[in-house]
Amino acid sequence: GAGVSQSPSNKVTEKGKDVELRCDPISGHTALYWYRQSLGQGLEFLIYFQGNSAPDKSGLPSDRFSAERTGGSVSTLTIQRTQQEDSAVYLCASTFRHGNEKLFFGSGTQLSVL
Amino acid sequence: GQQVMQIPQYQHVQEGEDFTTYCNSSTTLSNIQWYKQRPGGHPVFLIQLVKSGEVKKQKRLTFQFGEAKKNSSLHITATQTTDVGTYFCAPQAGNTPLVFGKGTRLSVIA
């Protein structure tokens, strides 16, 4: 596609439910990042994928968070047993390769946990 | 691990005034990127600096990379209302994930 696509754009869920957030990177981009942005705050790194290498999961805040990238393209971020503090905008970004390359961001998924 | 400090956190200026945001790292960097996020939008890449002492200009924006490659600044001359947003630095040291500073939120009063 022309840009990074994220879905859904908004997600409202109840505390304790699981949610899945999807990211379609720009075609040909081998590196994909997930970030979290709480209201009025900076971008918190969560995880990144580079080609077929093992992902860097060092930013995931708890074992309730996981992500996968199928076929080197689409990625899904899963949050299990959501908590109110998980409410934030989840941003996905892609680039040709990790390191020394600019990131292209999607419009994000606004997650609200009630 | 890498520590990044971006200051100030907020800046309110009158239209036409200059604005500067600073990014300081505890470690020597391989490069640094700058992004702008408009209110309600997503971050958009502005520029990347790689060389020690590098200075790059984009119209009214001037970006600098320190000689020691540990700090960087973004300066906007004669701010306009279109400059409103949050400016993030994203320093990188070696093969590490791109970690963003907390950003400087710029408000421009017309």
mmCIF file of N, CA and C in Angstrom, chain B residues 23-79:
data_model
loop_
_atom_site.group_PDB
_atom_site.id
_atom_site.type_symbol
_atom_site.label_atom_id
_atom_site.label_comp_id
_atom_site.label_asym_id
_atom_site.label_seq_id
_atom_site.Cartn_x
_atom_site.Cartn_y
_atom_site.Cartn_z
ATOM 1 N N CYS B 23 18.302 17.892 22.643
ATOM 2 C CA CYS B 23 18.279 16.456 22.925
ATOM 3 C C CYS B 23 19.673 16.047 23.392
ATOM 4 N N ASN B 24 19.752 15.462 24.569
ATOM 5 C CA ASN B 24 21.040 15.077 25.144
ATOM 6 C C ASN B 24 21.059 13.594 25.488
ATOM 7 N N SER B 25 22.155 12.953 25.102
ATOM 8 C CA SER B 25 22.304 11.518 25.343
ATOM 9 C C SER B 25 23.477 11.257 26.281
ATOM 10 N N SER B 26 23.366 10.193 27.035
ATOM 11 C CA SER B 26 24.443 9.819 27.947
ATOM 12 C C SER B 26 25.528 9.033 27.213
ATOM 13 N N THR B 27 25.237 8.588 26.002
ATOM 14 C CA THR B 27 26.205 7.789 25.249
ATOM 15 C C THR B 27 26.466 8.420 23.881
ATOM 16 N N THR B 28 27.581 8.063 23.284
ATOM 17 C CA THR B 28 27.901 8.539 21.941
ATOM 18 C C THR B 28 26.969 7.873 20.932
ATOM 19 N N LEU B 29 26.455 8.680 20.048
ATOM 20 C CA LEU B 29 25.446 8.209 19.109
ATOM 21 C C LEU B 29 26.034 7.917 17.734
ATOM 22 N N SER B 30 25.382 7.016 17.027
ATOM 23 C CA SER B 30 25.765 6.782 15.633
ATOM 24 C C SER B 30 24.996 7.749 14.723
ATOM 25 N N ASN B 31 23.779 8.064 15.084
ATOM 26 C CA ASN B 31 23.007 9.037 14.325
ATOM 27 C C ASN B 31 21.839 9.509 15.186
ATOM 28 N N ILE B 32 21.168 10.533 14.736
ATOM 29 C CA ILE B 32 19.982 11.014 15.429
ATOM 30 C C ILE B 32 18.966 11.470 14.393
ATOM 31 N N GLN B 33 17.717 11.133 14.655
ATOM 32 C CA GLN B 33 16.639 11.560 13.779
ATOM 33 C C GLN B 33 15.724 12.513 14.547
ATOM 34 N N TRP B 34 15.016 13.354 13.815
ATOM 35 C CA TRP B 34 14.023 14.256 14.385
ATOM 36 C C TRP B 34 12.686 14.029 13.687
ATOM 37 N N TYR B 35 11.628 14.058 14.498
ATOM 38 C CA TYR B 35 10.270 13.855 14.006
ATOM 39 C C TYR B 35 9.368 14.959 14.536
ATOM 40 N N LYS B 36 8.290 15.240 13.782
ATOM 41 C CA LYS B 36 7.283 16.197 14.223
ATOM 42 C C LYS B 36 5.934 15.486 14.264
ATOM 43 N N GLN B 37 5.203 15.726 15.346
ATOM 44 C CA GLN B 37 3.862 15.166 15.472
ATOM 45 C C GLN B 37 2.874 16.305 15.680
ATOM 46 N N ARG B 38 2.010 16.517 14.707
ATOM 47 C CA ARG B 38 0.974 17.525 14.846
ATOM 48 C C ARG B 38 -0.087 17.021 15.812
ATOM 49 N N PRO B 39 -0.821 17.914 16.459
ATOM 50 C CA PRO B 39 -1.891 17.484 17.370
ATOM 51 C C PRO B 39 -2.866 16.547 16.677
ATOM 52 N N GLY B 40 -3.091 15.379 17.274
ATOM 53 C CA GLY B 40 -3.998 14.396 16.704
ATOM 54 C C GLY B 40 -3.404 13.567 15.587
ATOM 55 N N GLY B 41 -2.151 13.814 15.245
ATOM 56 C CA GLY B 41 -1.526 13.097 14.142
ATOM 57 C C GLY B 41 -0.480 12.101 14.596
ATOM 58 N N HIS B 42 0.239 11.561 13.641
ATOM 59 C CA HIS B 42 1.300 10.618 13.950
ATOM 60 C C HIS B 42 2.647 11.263 13.633
ATOM 61 N N PRO B 43 3.734 10.737 14.223
ATOM 62 C CA PRO B 43 5.052 11.336 13.966
ATOM 63 C C PRO B 43 5.440 11.248 12.498
ATOM 64 N N VAL B 44 6.046 12.330 12.025
ATOM 65 C CA VAL B 44 6.527 12.400 10.647
ATOM 66 C C VAL B 44 8.006 12.758 10.666
ATOM 67 N N PHE B 45 8.786 12.024 9.907
ATOM 68 C CA PHE B 45 10.230 12.210 9.851
ATOM 69 C C PHE B 45 10.571 13.599 9.305
ATOM 70 N N LEU B 46 11.536 14.254 9.980
ATOM 71 C CA LEU B 46 12.028 15.545 9.497
ATOM 72 C C LEU B 46 13.418 15.409 8.879
ATOM 73 N N ILE B 47 14.355 14.814 9.652
ATOM 74 C CA ILE B 47 15.730 14.785 9.179
ATOM 75 C C ILE B 47 16.545 13.767 9.970
ATOM 76 N N GLN B 48 17.682 13.384 9.413
ATOM 77 C CA GLN B 48 18.630 12.525 10.107
ATOM 78 C C GLN B 48 20.001 13.179 10.057
ATOM 79 N N LEU B 49 20.707 13.159 11.197
ATOM 80 C CA LEU B 49 22.065 13.673 11.289
ATOM 81 C C LEU B 49 22.985 12.512 11.604
ATOM 82 N N VAL B 50 24.117 12.473 10.933
ATOM 83 C CA VAL B 50 25.040 11.341 11.087
ATOM 84 C C VAL B 50 26.449 11.782 11.489
ATOM 85 N N LYS B 51 26.916 12.895 10.929
ATOM 86 C CA LYS B 51 28.308 13.303 11.114
ATOM 87 C C LYS B 51 28.481 14.224 12.313
ATOM 88 N N SER B 52 29.605 14.118 12.976
ATOM 89 C CA SER B 52 29.966 14.993 14.079
ATOM 90 C C SER B 52 29.952 16.442 13.621
ATOM 91 N N GLY B 53 29.269 17.313 14.380
ATOM 92 C CA GLY B 53 29.218 18.724 14.059
ATOM 93 C C GLY B 53 28.330 19.080 12.870
ATOM 94 N N GLU B 54 27.576 18.125 12.391
ATOM 95 C CA GLU B 54 26.754 18.361 11.200
ATOM 96 C C GLU B 54 25.668 19.396 11.450
ATOM 97 N N VAL B 55 25.433 20.247 10.456
ATOM 98 C CA VAL B 55 24.358 21.229 10.490
ATOM 99 C C VAL B 55 23.555 21.095 9.204
ATOM 100 N N LYS B 56 22.245 20.948 9.361
ATOM 101 C CA LYS B 56 21.376 20.871 8.188
ATOM 102 C C LYS B 56 20.242 21.865 8.336
ATOM 103 N N LYS B 57 19.822 22.424 7.225
ATOM 104 C CA LYS B 57 18.733 23.397 7.247
ATOM 105 C C LYS B 57 17.593 22.967 6.333
ATOM 106 N N GLN B 58 16.384 23.216 6.818
ATOM 107 C CA GLN B 58 15.184 23.031 6.020
ATOM 108 C C GLN B 58 14.360 24.295 6.188
ATOM 109 N N LYS B 59 14.458 25.199 5.273
ATOM 110 C CA LYS B 59 13.740 26.479 5.341
ATOM 111 C C LYS B 59 14.041 27.162 6.677
ATOM 112 N N ARG B 60 13.050 27.291 7.552
ATOM 113 C CA ARG B 60 13.267 27.993 8.822
ATOM 114 C C ARG B 60 13.799 27.062 9.929
ATOM 115 N N LEU B 61 13.992 25.791 9.633
ATOM 116 C CA LEU B 61 14.457 24.826 10.628
ATOM 117 C C LEU B 61 15.948 24.559 10.451
ATOM 118 N N THR B 62 16.690 24.607 11.569
ATOM 119 C CA THR B 62 18.117 24.304 11.559
ATOM 120 C C THR B 62 18.382 23.193 12.563
ATOM 121 N N PHE B 63 19.019 22.144 12.102
ATOM 122 C CA PHE B 63 19.327 20.982 12.930
ATOM 123 C C PHE B 63 20.840 20.902 13.112
ATOM 124 N N GLN B 64 21.264 20.627 14.357
ATOM 125 C CA GLN B 64 22.690 20.497 14.631
ATOM 126 C C GLN B 64 22.975 19.210 15.376
ATOM 127 N N PHE B 65 24.123 18.618 15.091
ATOM 128 C CA PHE B 65 24.615 17.436 15.793
ATOM 129 C C PHE B 65 25.914 17.841 16.462
ATOM 130 N N GLY B 66 26.028 17.590 17.753
ATOM 131 C CA GLY B 66 27.197 18.022 18.490
ATOM 132 C C GLY B 66 28.486 17.360 18.036
ATOM 133 N N GLU B 67 29.594 18.037 18.350
ATOM 134 C CA GLU B 67 30.899 17.515 17.951
ATOM 135 C C GLU B 67 31.173 16.142 18.556
ATOM 136 N N ALA B 68 30.714 15.946 19.785
ATOM 137 C CA ALA B 68 30.924 14.668 20.467
ATOM 138 C C ALA B 68 29.857 13.640 20.121
ATOM 139 N N LYS B 69 28.907 14.041 19.304
ATOM 140 C CA LYS B 69 27.804 13.155 18.881
ATOM 141 C C LYS B 69 27.040 12.620 20.093
ATOM 142 N N LYS B 70 26.828 13.511 21.080
ATOM 143 C CA LYS B 70 26.022 13.157 22.240
ATOM 144 C C LYS B 70 24.814 14.069 22.392
ATOM 145 N N ASN B 71 24.756 15.135 21.621
ATOM 146 C CA ASN B 71 23.624 16.035 21.741
ATOM 147 C C ASN B 71 23.269 16.615 20.381
ATOM 148 N N SER B 72 22.055 17.125 20.328
ATOM 149 C CA SER B 72 21.542 17.671 19.079
ATOM 150 C C SER B 72 20.520 18.746 19.411
ATOM 151 N N SER B 73 20.285 19.628 18.457
ATOM 152 C CA SER B 73 19.280 20.665 18.653
ATOM 153 C C SER B 73 18.508 20.908 17.368
ATOM 154 N N LEU B 74 17.296 21.398 17.572
ATOM 155 C CA LEU B 74 16.441 21.827 16.464
ATOM 156 C C LEU B 74 16.042 23.271 16.760
ATOM 157 N N HIS B 75 16.317 24.160 15.835
ATOM 158 C CA HIS B 75 16.005 25.572 16.008
ATOM 159 C C HIS B 75 15.055 26.000 14.906
ATOM 160 N N ILE B 76 13.975 26.663 15.295
ATOM 161 C CA ILE B 76 13.031 27.207 14.323
ATOM 162 C C ILE B 76 13.098 28.730 14.395
ATOM 163 N N THR B 77 13.347 29.351 13.289
ATOM 164 C CA THR B 77 13.410 30.811 13.202
ATOM 165 C C THR B 77 12.027 31.360 12.848
ATOM 166 N N ALA B 78 11.634 32.408 13.540
ATOM 167 C CA ALA B 78 10.372 33.104 13.240
ATOM 168 C C ALA B 78 9.207 32.126 13.135
ATOM 169 N N THR B 79 8.838 31.557 14.277
ATOM 170 C CA THR B 79 7.799 30.527 14.291
ATOM 171 C C THR B 79 6.492 31.008 13.666
#
